[in-house]
């Protein structure tokens, strides 16, 4: 899933309340190059400030031949706490440092 994603800082932690799960807000969004973190110049953002909550959105098309199969999303790295939503449904979460 490397590539350009839609991205937003959520410094006020309002994303869940405002329904960002379904769609990014009409303002506040930028493009970020994944797999780089927003602090990196390579991400296209290069913001070294503290941002406790951030959001990423990306669209992925799944072949109809895969609809009856289990699909695994693998994130090579996330921050300390992460929630993943797929099609508006909570798909999983992770809290903690390094783990395998």
Short mmCIF file of C-alpha atoms in Angstrom, two decimals:
data_model
loop_
_atom_site.label_atom_id
_atom_site.label_comp_id
_atom_site.label_asym_id
_atom_site.label_seq_id
_atom_site.Cartn_x
_atom_site.Cartn_y
_atom_site.Cartn_z
CA UNK A 1 0.00 0.00 0.00
CA UNK A 2 2.95 2.32 -0.51
CA UNK A 3 2.20 5.47 -2.47
CA UNK A 4 0.36 8.74 -2.04
CA UNK A 5 -2.35 8.77 0.61
CA UNK A 6 -4.72 11.46 1.85
CA UNK A 7 -3.54 12.67 5.25
CA UNK A 8 -4.70 15.04 8.01
CA UNK A 9 -3.52 16.20 11.40
CA UNK A 10 -6.25 15.96 14.03
CA UNK A 11 -4.75 18.11 16.79
CA UNK A 12 -8.20 18.75 18.29
CA UNK A 13 -9.05 15.00 18.24
CA UNK A 14 -12.37 15.61 16.48
CA UNK A 15 -12.08 13.10 13.64
CA UNK A 16 -14.13 10.31 15.16
CA UNK A 17 -16.85 12.72 16.30
CA UNK A 18 -17.02 14.36 12.87
CA UNK A 19 -17.16 11.11 10.92
CA UNK A 20 -13.71 11.08 9.36
CA UNK A 21 -13.97 7.28 9.36
CA UNK A 22 -16.18 7.41 6.29
CA UNK A 23 -14.45 10.24 4.43
CA UNK A 24 -11.73 12.80 4.96
CA UNK A 25 -12.81 16.29 5.98
CA UNK A 26 -13.26 18.72 3.10
CA UNK A 27 -10.52 20.90 4.55
CA UNK A 28 -7.32 20.11 6.46
CA UNK A 29 -6.18 17.29 4.16
CA UNK A 30 -2.88 16.94 2.38
CA UNK A 31 -1.11 14.22 0.40
CA UNK A 32 1.59 12.13 2.05
CA UNK A 33 3.96 9.65 0.47
CA UNK A 34 3.76 6.36 2.39
CA UNK A 35 5.82 4.66 3.83
CA UNK A 36 7.46 7.85 5.09
CA UNK A 37 6.35 9.46 8.37
CA UNK A 38 5.01 13.03 8.27
CA UNK A 39 8.18 14.30 9.96
CA UNK A 40 10.32 13.20 7.01
CA UNK A 41 11.03 15.45 4.04
CA UNK A 42 10.52 12.39 1.85
CA UNK A 43 6.86 12.24 2.92
CA UNK A 44 6.22 15.59 1.28
CA UNK A 45 5.05 17.09 4.58
CA UNK A 46 8.17 17.48 6.74
CA UNK A 47 6.39 18.69 9.88
CA UNK A 48 8.44 17.98 12.99
CA UNK A 49 5.86 19.36 15.40
CA UNK A 50 3.98 17.19 17.90
CA UNK A 51 0.71 15.77 16.55
CA UNK A 52 -0.90 13.19 18.81
CA UNK A 53 -3.65 12.17 16.37
CA UNK A 54 -3.28 11.86 12.61
CA UNK A 55 -5.41 10.23 9.92
CA UNK A 56 -4.55 8.44 6.69
CA UNK A 57 -7.03 7.49 3.95
CA UNK A 58 -6.48 5.32 0.92
CA UNK A 59 -8.70 3.51 -1.52
CA UNK A 60 -7.83 -0.03 -2.58
CA UNK A 61 -9.71 -2.07 -5.14
CA UNK A 62 -10.16 -5.78 -4.41
CA UNK A 63 -10.82 -8.19 -7.26
CA UNK A 64 -14.26 -9.83 -7.18
CA UNK A 65 -12.44 -13.18 -7.23
CA UNK A 66 -11.16 -12.38 -3.72
CA UNK A 67 -14.53 -11.47 -2.15
CA UNK A 68 -14.94 -14.87 -0.48
CA UNK A 69 -11.33 -14.95 0.75
CA UNK A 70 -9.68 -13.60 3.85
CA UNK A 71 -7.61 -10.51 3.04
CA UNK A 72 -4.69 -9.54 5.25
CA UNK A 73 -3.61 -5.91 5.59
CA UNK A 74 -0.03 -5.69 6.80
CA UNK A 75 1.28 -2.42 8.18
CA UNK A 76 5.06 -2.50 8.49
CA UNK A 77 5.05 0.26 11.06
CA UNK A 78 2.55 2.46 12.84
CA UNK A 79 2.79 4.83 15.75
CA UNK A 80 2.30 3.76 19.36
CA UNK A 81 -1.46 3.50 18.99
CA UNK A 82 -3.35 2.73 15.79
CA UNK A 83 -6.93 2.00 14.76
CA UNK A 84 -7.71 0.68 11.28
CA UNK A 85 -11.08 1.20 9.61
CA UNK A 86 -12.19 -0.50 6.38
CA UNK A 87 -15.36 0.68 4.65
CA UNK A 88 -16.47 2.48 7.80
CA UNK A 89 -16.02 -0.60 10.02
CA UNK A 90 -13.37 -1.01 12.70
CA UNK A 91 -10.99 -3.69 11.42
CA UNK A 92 -8.46 -3.73 14.25
CA UNK A 93 -6.17 -1.80 16.53
CA UNK A 94 -2.75 -1.93 18.10
CA UNK A 95 -1.33 -0.26 21.22
CA UNK A 96 2.25 -0.61 22.29
CA UNK A 97 5.77 -0.30 21.12
CA UNK A 98 7.66 -2.80 19.03
CA UNK A 99 6.02 -6.19 18.64
CA UNK A 100 5.89 -8.96 16.11
#
